[in-house]
Coordinates of C-alpha atoms in Angstrom, one line a residue:
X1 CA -10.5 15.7 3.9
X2 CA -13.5 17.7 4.9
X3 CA -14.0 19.7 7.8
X4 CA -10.4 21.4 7.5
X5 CA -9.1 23.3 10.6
X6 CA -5.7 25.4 10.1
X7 CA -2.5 23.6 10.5
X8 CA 0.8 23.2 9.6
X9 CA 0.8 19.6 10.1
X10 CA 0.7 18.2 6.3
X11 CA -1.5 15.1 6.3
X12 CA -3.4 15.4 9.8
X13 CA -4.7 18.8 8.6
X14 CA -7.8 17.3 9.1
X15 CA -7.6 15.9 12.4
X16 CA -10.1 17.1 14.7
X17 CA -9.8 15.8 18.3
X18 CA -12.9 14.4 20.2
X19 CA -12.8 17.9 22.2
X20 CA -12.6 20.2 19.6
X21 CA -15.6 18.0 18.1
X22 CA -17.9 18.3 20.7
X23 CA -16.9 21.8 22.0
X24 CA -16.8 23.6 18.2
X25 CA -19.5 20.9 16.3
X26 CA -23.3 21.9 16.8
X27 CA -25.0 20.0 19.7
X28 CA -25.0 16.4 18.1
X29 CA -27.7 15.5 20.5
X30 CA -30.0 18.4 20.8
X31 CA -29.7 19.4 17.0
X32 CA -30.6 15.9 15.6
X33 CA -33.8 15.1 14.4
X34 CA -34.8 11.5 13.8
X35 CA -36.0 10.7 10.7
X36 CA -39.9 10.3 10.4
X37 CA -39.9 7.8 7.5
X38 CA -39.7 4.4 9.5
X39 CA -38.0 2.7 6.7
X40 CA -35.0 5.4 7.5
X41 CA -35.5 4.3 11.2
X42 CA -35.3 0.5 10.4
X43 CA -32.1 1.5 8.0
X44 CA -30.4 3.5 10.4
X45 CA -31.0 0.7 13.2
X46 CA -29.9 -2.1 10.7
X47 CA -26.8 0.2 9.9
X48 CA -25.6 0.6 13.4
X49 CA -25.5 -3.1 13.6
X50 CA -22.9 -3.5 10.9
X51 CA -20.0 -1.7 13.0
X52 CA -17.2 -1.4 11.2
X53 CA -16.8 0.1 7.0
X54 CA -14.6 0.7 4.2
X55 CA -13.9 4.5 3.2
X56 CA -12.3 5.1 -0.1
X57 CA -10.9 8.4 -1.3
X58 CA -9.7 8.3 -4.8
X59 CA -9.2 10.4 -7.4
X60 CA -6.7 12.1 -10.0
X61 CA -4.9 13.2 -7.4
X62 CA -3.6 10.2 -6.5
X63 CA -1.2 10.5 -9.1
X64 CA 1.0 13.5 -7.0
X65 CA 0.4 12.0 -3.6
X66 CA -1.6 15.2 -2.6
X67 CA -3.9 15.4 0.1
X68 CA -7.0 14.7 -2.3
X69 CA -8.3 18.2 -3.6
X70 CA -7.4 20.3 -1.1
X71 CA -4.6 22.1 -2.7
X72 CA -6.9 24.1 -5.3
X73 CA -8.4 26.0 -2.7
X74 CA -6.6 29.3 -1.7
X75 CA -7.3 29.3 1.5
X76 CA -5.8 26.0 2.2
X77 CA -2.5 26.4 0.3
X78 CA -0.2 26.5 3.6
X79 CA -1.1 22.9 4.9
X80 CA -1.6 21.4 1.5
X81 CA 2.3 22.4 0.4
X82 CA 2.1 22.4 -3.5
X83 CA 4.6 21.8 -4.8
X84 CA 6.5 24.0 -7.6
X85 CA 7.2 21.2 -10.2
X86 CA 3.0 21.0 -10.4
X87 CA 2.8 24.5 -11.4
X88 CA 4.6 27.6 -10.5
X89 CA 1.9 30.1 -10.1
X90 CA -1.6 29.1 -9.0
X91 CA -3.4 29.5 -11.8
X92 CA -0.6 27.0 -13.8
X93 CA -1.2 24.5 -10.7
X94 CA -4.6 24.3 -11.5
X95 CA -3.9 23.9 -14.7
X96 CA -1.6 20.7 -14.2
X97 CA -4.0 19.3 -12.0
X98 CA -7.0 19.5 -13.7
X99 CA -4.8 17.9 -16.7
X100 CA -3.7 14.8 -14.5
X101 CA -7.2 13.6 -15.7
X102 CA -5.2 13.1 -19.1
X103 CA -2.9 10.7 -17.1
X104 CA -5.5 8.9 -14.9
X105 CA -5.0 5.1 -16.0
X106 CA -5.6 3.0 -12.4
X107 CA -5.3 -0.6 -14.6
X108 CA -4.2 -2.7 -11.7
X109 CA -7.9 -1.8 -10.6
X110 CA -9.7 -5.5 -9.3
X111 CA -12.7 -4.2 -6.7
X112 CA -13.2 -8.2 -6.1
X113 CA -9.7 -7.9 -4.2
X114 CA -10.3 -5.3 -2.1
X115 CA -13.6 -6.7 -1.5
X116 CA -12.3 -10.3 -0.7
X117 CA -9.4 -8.5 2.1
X118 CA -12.4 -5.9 3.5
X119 CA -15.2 -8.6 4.0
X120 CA -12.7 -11.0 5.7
X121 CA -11.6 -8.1 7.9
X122 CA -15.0 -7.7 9.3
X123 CA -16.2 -4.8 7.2
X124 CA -19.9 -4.8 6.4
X125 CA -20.3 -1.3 4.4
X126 CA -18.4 0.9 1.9
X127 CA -18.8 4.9 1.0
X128 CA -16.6 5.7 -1.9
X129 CA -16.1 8.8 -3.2
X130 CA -18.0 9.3 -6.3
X131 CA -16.9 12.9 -6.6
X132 CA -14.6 14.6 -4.4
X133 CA -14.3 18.8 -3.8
X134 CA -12.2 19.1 -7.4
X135 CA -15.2 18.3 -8.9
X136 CA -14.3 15.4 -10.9
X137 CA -16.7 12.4 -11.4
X138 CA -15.4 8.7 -10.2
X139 CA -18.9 7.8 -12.1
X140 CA -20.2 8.0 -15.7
X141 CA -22.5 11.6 -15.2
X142 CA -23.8 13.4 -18.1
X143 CA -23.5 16.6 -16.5
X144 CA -19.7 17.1 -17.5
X145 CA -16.9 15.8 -18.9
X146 CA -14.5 16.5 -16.0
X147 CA -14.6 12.6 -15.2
X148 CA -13.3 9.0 -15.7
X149 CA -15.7 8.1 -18.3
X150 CA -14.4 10.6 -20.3
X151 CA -12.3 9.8 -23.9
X152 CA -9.7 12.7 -22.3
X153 CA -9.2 9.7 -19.8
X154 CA -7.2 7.2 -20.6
X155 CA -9.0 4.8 -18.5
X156 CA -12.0 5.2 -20.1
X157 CA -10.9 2.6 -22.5
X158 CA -11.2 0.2 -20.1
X159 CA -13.8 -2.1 -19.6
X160 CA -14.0 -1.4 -15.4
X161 CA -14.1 2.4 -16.7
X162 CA -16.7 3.3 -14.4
X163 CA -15.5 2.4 -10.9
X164 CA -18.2 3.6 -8.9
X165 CA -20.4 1.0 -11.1
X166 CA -17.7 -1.5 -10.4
X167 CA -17.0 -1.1 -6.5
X168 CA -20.7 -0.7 -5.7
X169 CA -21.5 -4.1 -7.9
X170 CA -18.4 -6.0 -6.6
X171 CA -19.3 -4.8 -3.0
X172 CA -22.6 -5.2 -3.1
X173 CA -22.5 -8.9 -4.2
X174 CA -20.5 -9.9 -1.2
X175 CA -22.9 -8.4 0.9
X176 CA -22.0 -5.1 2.0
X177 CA -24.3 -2.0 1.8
X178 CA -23.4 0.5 -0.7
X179 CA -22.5 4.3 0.4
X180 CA -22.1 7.0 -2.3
X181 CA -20.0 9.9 -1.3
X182 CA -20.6 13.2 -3.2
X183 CA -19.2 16.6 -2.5
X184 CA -21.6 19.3 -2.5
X185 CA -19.2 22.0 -3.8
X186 CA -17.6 21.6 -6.7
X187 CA -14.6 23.7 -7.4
X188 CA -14.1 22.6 -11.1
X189 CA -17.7 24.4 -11.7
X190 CA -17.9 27.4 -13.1
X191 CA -21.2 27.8 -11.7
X192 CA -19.4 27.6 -8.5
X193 CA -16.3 28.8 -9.0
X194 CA -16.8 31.3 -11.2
X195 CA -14.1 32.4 -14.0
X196 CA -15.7 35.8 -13.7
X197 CA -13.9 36.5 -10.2
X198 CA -10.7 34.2 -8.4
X199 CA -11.6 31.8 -5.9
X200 CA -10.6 33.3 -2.3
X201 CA -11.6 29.9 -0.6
X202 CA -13.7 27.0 -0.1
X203 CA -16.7 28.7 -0.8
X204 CA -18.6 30.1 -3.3
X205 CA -16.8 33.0 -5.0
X206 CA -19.8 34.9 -5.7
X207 CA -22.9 36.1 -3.5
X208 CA -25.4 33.8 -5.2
X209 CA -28.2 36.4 -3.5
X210 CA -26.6 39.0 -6.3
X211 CA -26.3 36.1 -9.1
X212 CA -29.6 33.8 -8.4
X213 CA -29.6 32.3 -12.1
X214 CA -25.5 31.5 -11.4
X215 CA -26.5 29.8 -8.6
X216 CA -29.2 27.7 -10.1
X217 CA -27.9 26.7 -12.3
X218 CA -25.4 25.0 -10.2
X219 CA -28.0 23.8 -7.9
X220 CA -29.6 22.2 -11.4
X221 CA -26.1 20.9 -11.8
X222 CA -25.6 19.1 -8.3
X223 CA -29.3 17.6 -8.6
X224 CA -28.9 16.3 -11.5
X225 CA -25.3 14.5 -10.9
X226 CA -27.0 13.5 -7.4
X227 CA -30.4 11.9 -9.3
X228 CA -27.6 10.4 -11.8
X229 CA -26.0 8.8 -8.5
X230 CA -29.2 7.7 -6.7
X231 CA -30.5 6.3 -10.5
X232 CA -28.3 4.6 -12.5
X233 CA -26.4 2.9 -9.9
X234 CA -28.3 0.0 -8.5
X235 CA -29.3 -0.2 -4.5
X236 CA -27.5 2.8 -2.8
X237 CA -27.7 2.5 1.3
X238 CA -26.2 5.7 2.7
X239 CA -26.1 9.1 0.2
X240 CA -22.8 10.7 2.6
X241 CA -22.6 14.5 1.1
X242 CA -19.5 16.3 1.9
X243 CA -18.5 20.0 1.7
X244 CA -20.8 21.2 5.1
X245 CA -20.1 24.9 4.4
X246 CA -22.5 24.3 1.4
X247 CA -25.3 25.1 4.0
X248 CA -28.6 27.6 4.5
X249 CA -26.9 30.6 6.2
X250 CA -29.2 30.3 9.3
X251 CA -27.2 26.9 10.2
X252 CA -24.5 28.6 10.2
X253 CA -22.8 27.7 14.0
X254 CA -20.4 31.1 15.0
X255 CA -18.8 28.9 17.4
X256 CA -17.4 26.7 14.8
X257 CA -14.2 28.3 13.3
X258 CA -14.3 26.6 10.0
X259 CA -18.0 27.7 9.8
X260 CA -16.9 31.5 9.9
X261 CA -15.9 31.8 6.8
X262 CA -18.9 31.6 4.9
X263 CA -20.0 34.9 4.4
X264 CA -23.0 34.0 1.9
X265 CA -25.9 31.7 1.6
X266 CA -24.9 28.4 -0.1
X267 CA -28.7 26.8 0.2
X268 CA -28.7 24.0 -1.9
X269 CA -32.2 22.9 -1.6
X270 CA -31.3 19.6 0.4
X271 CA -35.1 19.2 0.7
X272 CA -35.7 18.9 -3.2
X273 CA -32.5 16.3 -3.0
X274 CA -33.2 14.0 -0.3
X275 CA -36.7 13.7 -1.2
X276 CA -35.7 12.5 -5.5
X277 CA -33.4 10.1 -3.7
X278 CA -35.6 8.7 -1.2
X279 CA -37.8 8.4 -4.4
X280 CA -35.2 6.9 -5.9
X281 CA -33.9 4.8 -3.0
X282 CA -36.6 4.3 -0.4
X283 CA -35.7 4.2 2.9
X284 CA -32.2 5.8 1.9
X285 CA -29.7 6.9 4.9
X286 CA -28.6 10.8 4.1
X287 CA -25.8 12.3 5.9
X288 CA -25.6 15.9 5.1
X289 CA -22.2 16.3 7.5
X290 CA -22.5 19.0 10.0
X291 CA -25.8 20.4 9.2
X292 CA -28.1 19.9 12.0
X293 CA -31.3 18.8 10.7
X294 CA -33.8 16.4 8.6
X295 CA -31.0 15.3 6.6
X296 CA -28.3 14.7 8.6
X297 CA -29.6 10.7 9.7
X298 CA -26.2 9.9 11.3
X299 CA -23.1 12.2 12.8
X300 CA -19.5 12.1 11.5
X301 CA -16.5 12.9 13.7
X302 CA -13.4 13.0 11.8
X303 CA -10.4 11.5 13.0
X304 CA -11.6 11.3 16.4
X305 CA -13.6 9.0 18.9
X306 CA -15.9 10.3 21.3
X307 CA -15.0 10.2 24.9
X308 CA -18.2 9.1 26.0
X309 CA -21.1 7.1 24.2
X310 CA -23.8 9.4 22.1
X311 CA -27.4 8.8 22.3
X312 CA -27.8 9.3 18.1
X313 CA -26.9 7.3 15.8
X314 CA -23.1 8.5 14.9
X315 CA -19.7 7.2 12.9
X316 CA -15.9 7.7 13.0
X317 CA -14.3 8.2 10.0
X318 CA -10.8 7.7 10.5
X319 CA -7.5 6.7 8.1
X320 CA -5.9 3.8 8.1
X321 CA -2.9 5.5 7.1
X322 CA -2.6 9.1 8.0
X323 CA -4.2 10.3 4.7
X324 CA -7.8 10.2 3.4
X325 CA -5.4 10.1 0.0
X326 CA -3.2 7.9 -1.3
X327 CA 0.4 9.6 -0.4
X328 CA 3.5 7.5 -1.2
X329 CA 4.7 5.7 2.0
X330 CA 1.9 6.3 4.9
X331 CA 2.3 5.1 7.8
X332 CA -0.1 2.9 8.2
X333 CA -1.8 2.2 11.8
X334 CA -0.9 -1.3 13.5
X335 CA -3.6 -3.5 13.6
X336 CA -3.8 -3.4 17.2
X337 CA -3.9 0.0 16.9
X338 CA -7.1 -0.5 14.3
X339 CA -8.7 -3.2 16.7
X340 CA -8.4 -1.3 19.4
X341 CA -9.9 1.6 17.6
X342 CA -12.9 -0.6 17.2
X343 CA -13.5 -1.7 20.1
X344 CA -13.7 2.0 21.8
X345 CA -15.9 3.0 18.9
X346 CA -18.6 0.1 19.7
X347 CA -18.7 0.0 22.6
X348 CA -19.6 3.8 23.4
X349 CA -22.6 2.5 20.4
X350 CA -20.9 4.1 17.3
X351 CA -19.7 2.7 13.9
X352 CA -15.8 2.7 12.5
X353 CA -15.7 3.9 8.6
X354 CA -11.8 3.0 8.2
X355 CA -10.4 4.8 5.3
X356 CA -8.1 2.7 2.7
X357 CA -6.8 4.9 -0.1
X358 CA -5.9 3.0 -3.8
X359 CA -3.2 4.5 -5.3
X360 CA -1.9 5.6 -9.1
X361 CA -2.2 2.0 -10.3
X362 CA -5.6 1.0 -9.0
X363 CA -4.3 -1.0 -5.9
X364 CA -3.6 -0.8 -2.3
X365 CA -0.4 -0.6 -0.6
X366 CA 0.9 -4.0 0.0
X367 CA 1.3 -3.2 3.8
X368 CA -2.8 -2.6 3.7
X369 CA -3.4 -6.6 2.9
X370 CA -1.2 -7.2 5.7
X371 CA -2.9 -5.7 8.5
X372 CA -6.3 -6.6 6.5
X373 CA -5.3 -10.0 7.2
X374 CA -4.2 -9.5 11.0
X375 CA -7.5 -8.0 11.7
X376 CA -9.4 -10.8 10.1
X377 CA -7.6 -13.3 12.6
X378 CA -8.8 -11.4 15.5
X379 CA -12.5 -10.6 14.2
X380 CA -12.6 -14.6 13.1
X381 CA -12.7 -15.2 17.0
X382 CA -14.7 -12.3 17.9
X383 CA -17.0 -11.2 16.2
X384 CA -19.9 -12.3 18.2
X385 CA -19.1 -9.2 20.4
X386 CA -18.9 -7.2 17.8
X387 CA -22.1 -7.1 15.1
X388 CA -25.5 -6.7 16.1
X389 CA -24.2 -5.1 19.7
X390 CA -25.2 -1.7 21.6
X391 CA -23.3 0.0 24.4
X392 CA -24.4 -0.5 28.0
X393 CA -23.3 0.9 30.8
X394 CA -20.5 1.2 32.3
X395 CA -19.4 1.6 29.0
X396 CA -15.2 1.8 30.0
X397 CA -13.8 1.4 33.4
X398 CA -10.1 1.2 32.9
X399 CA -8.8 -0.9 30.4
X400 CA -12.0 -2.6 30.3
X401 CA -14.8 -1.9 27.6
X402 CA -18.1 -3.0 27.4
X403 CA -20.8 -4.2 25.0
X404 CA -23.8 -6.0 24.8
X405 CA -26.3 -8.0 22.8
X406 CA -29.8 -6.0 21.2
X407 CA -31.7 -8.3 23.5
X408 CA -29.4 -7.6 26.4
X409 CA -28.6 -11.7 27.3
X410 CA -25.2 -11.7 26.5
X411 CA -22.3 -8.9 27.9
X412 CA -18.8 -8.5 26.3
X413 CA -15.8 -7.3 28.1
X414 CA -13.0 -6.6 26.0
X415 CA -9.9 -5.8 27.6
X416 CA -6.9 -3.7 25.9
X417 CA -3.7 -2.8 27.4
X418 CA -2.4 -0.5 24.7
X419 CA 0.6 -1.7 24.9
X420 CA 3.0 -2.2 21.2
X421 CA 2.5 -6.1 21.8
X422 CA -0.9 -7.0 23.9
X423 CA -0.6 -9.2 26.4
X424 CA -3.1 -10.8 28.6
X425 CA -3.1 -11.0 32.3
X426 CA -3.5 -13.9 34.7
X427 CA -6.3 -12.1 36.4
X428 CA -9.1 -9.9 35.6
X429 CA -11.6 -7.9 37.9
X430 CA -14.4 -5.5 36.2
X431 CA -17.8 -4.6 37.1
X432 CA -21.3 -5.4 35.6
X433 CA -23.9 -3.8 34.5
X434 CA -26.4 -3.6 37.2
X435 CA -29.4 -6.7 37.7
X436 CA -27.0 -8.5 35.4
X437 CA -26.7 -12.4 36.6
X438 CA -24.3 -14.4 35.1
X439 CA -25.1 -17.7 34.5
X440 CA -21.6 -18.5 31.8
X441 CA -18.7 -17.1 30.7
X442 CA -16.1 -18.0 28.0
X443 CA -13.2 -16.3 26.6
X444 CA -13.6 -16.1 22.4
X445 CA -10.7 -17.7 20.9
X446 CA -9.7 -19.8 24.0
X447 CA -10.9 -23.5 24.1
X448 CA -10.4 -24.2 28.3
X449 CA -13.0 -23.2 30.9
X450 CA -12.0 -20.2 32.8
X451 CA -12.7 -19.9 36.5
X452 CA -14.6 -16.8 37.8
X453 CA -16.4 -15.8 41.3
X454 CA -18.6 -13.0 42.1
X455 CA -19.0 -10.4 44.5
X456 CA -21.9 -8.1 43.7
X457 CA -21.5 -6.7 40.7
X458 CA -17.9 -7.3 40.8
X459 CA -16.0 -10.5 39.2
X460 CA -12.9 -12.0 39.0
X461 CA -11.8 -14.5 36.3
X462 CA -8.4 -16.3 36.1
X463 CA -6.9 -16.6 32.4
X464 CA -5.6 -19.9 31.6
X465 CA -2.2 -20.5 30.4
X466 CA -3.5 -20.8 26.8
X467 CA -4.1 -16.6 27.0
X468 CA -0.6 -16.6 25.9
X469 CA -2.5 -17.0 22.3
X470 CA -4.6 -14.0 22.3
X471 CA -3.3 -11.2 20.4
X472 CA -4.7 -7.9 20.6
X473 CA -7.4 -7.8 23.3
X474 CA -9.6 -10.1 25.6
X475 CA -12.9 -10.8 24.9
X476 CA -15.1 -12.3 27.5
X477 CA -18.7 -13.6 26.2
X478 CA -20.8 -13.6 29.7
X479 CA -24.8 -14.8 29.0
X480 CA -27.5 -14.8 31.8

């Protein structure tokens, strides 16, 4: 998906563990810089109470059941495994793929349904990808006619032609805020990849130092498409820009392996961007991923939760399956698995952006309604310990995870056991936070009292018998 780390593992190519993030990633605390607009500030604070989103990668590729765009890029071929009936030399694969936009016809596409299934599950946000690393455009630009609006499309006879128009309307109706993703290179470009010499890797193929009109034109090109974005396509939230190695070459980290491969300066002008779409959007969240700085509001691990709360305002994104794209039969996560995802995220104070990939057709996997629907039993009960809350210490003691209220009033204690089926024990001892005084406690999703006694910081609670009932976890509300 996007920070790519050599593998031979097929679809967890991208899987970066917690370790490797914090040991390889710049210093997410010491390199961020909070944002001096206080709109931002009230937008990234209102954000971080919304907890849990919808990620959606989808493009032609979902077609061959590829891991998105990945496979174009040289550099990438041994993970990404093309395969020979798409093209038996490179140049012929890039060919096919770049003509599966003459294919592209999603019709089962209904946004209200995904919608309807995200918002019962809890979500409160979506980032789609408007435009992945391949270059073409989920939206209606002018720019080129790589894209879905385009008569070489045969969706673009369809009504719902323009899905990013769609999703963001749909979503945005129900509530959610609206997150465009956009990938800063663009490989279908020929201001980026230029015809003149092959494409070695992810990167630019030429020095854009030795080429400066080349690469301004391609900088015209990605403004443009980004102004289209933060224009013409109603109240955008979060402007999330993919393809980090796109970067000034003096925030270039030699410690990060993916990060030594650019050997030129790919400066993009982020501050001519982010200030046309703050003009655009006020108060807009931008995330330029993994480069430290003014415009990177929020952090991003990938496929990976921290081990221990960050003081920034950061975001998992993680799959629900074990693609960012649609491959045919994913596994799929259990919705414990998802829950208890969650509830590690929150309560060490970060966000969960759970990717969903549509398929060929337009639509889900079936299997994704099902666990959609789990989830949305569980969050029914619980979500009072979920929205609106911020980490507090101790954070995790065992299988025990804490969160609390903004105004500090009311702690959660969720206990998981990680088990395949979740069962909840007669008894339960944990610690609270320090100069906390309990005053009531309830179990969400249980009607009967519960008894509990203290001992300093330390309490006990007895379940009732009716804890048969909870699945996944136990949530304890406690108010002082």
């Amino acid at each position: 998906m996007f920070i790519r780390l050599k593998t031979k593992t097929v679809f967890l190519s991208a899987f970066i563990t917690s370790s490797v993030f914090f040991s390889q990633a710049h210093n997410v605390s010491e390199g961020y810089q909070k944002p001096d607009d206080p709109l931002v500030v009230q937008n990234l604070e209102n954000w971080q109470d919304l907890k849990f989103g919808l990620f959606m990668h989808w493009g032609t590729y979902s077609q061959w059941g590829i891991v998105e765009s990945w496979s174009l890029c040289p550099e990438d071929e041994s993970w990404t495994q093309r395969k020979p009936e798409h093209g038996k030399s490179y140049y012929e694969y890039v060919k096919n793929y770049e003509n599966l936009q003459t294919t592209f016809n999603p019709t089962q596409f209904n946004p209200q349904k995904w919608a309807d299934a995200v918002k019962k599950a809890g979500m409160r946000y979506v980032v789609f990808t408007t435009k992945h690393h391949d270059g073409f455009a989920m939206f209606d630009t002018q720019q080129s006619d790589y894209k879905i609006t385009s008569p070489k499309t045969p969706f673009s006879k369809n009504p719902k032609a323009d899905v990013t128009r769609e999703i963001f309307n749909t979503f945005r109706k129900e509530g959610f805020k609206i997150g465009a993703y956009f990938s800063k290179p663009d490989w279908h470009s020929d201001d980026y990849w230029w015809s003149y010499f092959p494409p070695k890797d992810r990167n630019v193929n030429y020095d854009p130092k030795k080429y400066p009109e080349k690469w301004n034109s391609f900088k015209n090109f990605t403004f443009n498409q980004l102004n289209e974005i933060t224009s013409n396509y109603g109240k955008i939230d979060i402007l999330w820009l993919d393809g980090g190695w796109v970067r000034p070459f003096y925030t270039i980290d030699p410690n990060v392996e993916w990060q030594r491969t650019i050997k030129v300066e790919q400066d993009i002008d982020m501050d001519k961007i982010g200030t046309m779409a703050r003009k655009n959007q006020p108060g807009i969240i931008i995330v330029d991923r993994t480069v430290p700085g003014k415009w990177e509001n929020y952090v991003t691990p990938e496929q990976a939760v921290p081990e221990k709360p960050l003081p920034i305002p950061w975001e998992s994104c993680i799959t629900m399956g074990d693609s960012f794209s649609y491959v045919p039969n994913d596994k799929y996560k259990s919705s414990q698995k998802i829950i208890e995802t969650l509830v590690k995220i929150i309560s060490r104070g970060g966000n969960y952006l759970m990717n969903i990939a549509p398929g060929p057709n337009g639509d889900y996997d079936p299997v994704v309604y099902e666990r959609l629907k789990e989830i949305s039993s569980w969050m029914e009960k619980n979500q009072s310990a979920v929205f609106a809350t911020r980490s507090v210490a101790p954070y995790h003691e065992g299988n025990v995870y804490y969160t609390q209220s903004k105004d500090g009033r009311t702690i959660n204690i969720f206990h998981l056991d990680e088990k395949t089926n979740y069962e909840a024990p007669s008894t339960l001892n944990f610690t609270i936070p320090e100069n906390f005084k309990p005053k009531s406690m309830k179990v969400l999703g249980l009607k009967n009292k519960i008894q509990w006694k203290q001992s300093g910081n330390v309490i006990k609670v007895d379940l009732p018998e009716e804890r048969t009932q909870l699945k996944y976890s136990t949530v304890i509300q406690i108010t002082q």
